[in-house]
Coordinates of C-alpha atoms in Angstrom, one line a residue:
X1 CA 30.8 -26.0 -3.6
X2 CA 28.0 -26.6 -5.8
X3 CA 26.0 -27.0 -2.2
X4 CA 26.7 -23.8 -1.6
X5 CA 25.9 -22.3 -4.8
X6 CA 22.2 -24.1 -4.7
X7 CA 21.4 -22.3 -1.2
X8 CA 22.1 -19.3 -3.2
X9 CA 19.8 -20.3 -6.3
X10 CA 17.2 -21.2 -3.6
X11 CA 17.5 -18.0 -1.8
X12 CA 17.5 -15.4 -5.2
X13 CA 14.3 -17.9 -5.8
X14 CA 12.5 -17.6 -2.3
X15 CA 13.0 -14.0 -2.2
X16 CA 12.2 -12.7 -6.2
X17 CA 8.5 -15.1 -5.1
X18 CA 8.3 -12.8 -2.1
X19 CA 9.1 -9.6 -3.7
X20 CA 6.7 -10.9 -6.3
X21 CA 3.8 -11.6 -3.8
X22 CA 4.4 -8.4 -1.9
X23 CA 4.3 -6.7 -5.4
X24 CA 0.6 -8.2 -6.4
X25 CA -0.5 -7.8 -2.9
X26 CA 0.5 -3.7 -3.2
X27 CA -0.6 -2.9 -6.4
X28 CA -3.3 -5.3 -7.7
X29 CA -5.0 -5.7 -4.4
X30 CA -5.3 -2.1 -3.3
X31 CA -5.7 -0.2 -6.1
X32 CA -7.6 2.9 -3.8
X33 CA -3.7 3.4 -2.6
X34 CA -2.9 4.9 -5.4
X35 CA -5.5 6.5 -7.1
X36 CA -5.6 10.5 -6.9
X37 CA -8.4 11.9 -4.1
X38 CA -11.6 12.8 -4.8
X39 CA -11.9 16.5 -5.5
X40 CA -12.9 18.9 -2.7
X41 CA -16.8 20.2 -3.2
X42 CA -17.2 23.6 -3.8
X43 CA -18.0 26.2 -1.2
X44 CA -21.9 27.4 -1.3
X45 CA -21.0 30.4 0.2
X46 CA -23.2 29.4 3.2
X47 CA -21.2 29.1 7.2
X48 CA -22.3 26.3 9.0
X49 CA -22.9 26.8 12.6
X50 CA -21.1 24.0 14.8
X51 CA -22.9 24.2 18.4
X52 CA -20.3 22.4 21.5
X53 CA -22.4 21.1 24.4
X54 CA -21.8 22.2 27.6
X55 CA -19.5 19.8 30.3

């Protein structure tokens, strides 16, 4: 019995280090995930002309 209630220690253990890693990994590693977008540039009031070549 206490065999079986070591596996379960070990398991809780392995996966709170894994939810740990993926949570460092996540937030501290890719910050640029989560940080608002960069605002949109303001119109000049000019048209730009978008020429396709021809196939």
């Amino acid at each position: 019995m206490m065999w079986l209630f070591g596996q379960i220690f070990v398991l809780c253990l392995v996966s709170f280090v894994a939810g740990a890693a993926m949570t460092a990994v996540v937030f501290v590693m890719r910050p640029t995930l989560f940080s608002p977008p960069a605002p949109a540039p303001e119109p000049t009031g000019q048209r730009k002309l978008v020429e396709m070549d021809a196939e």
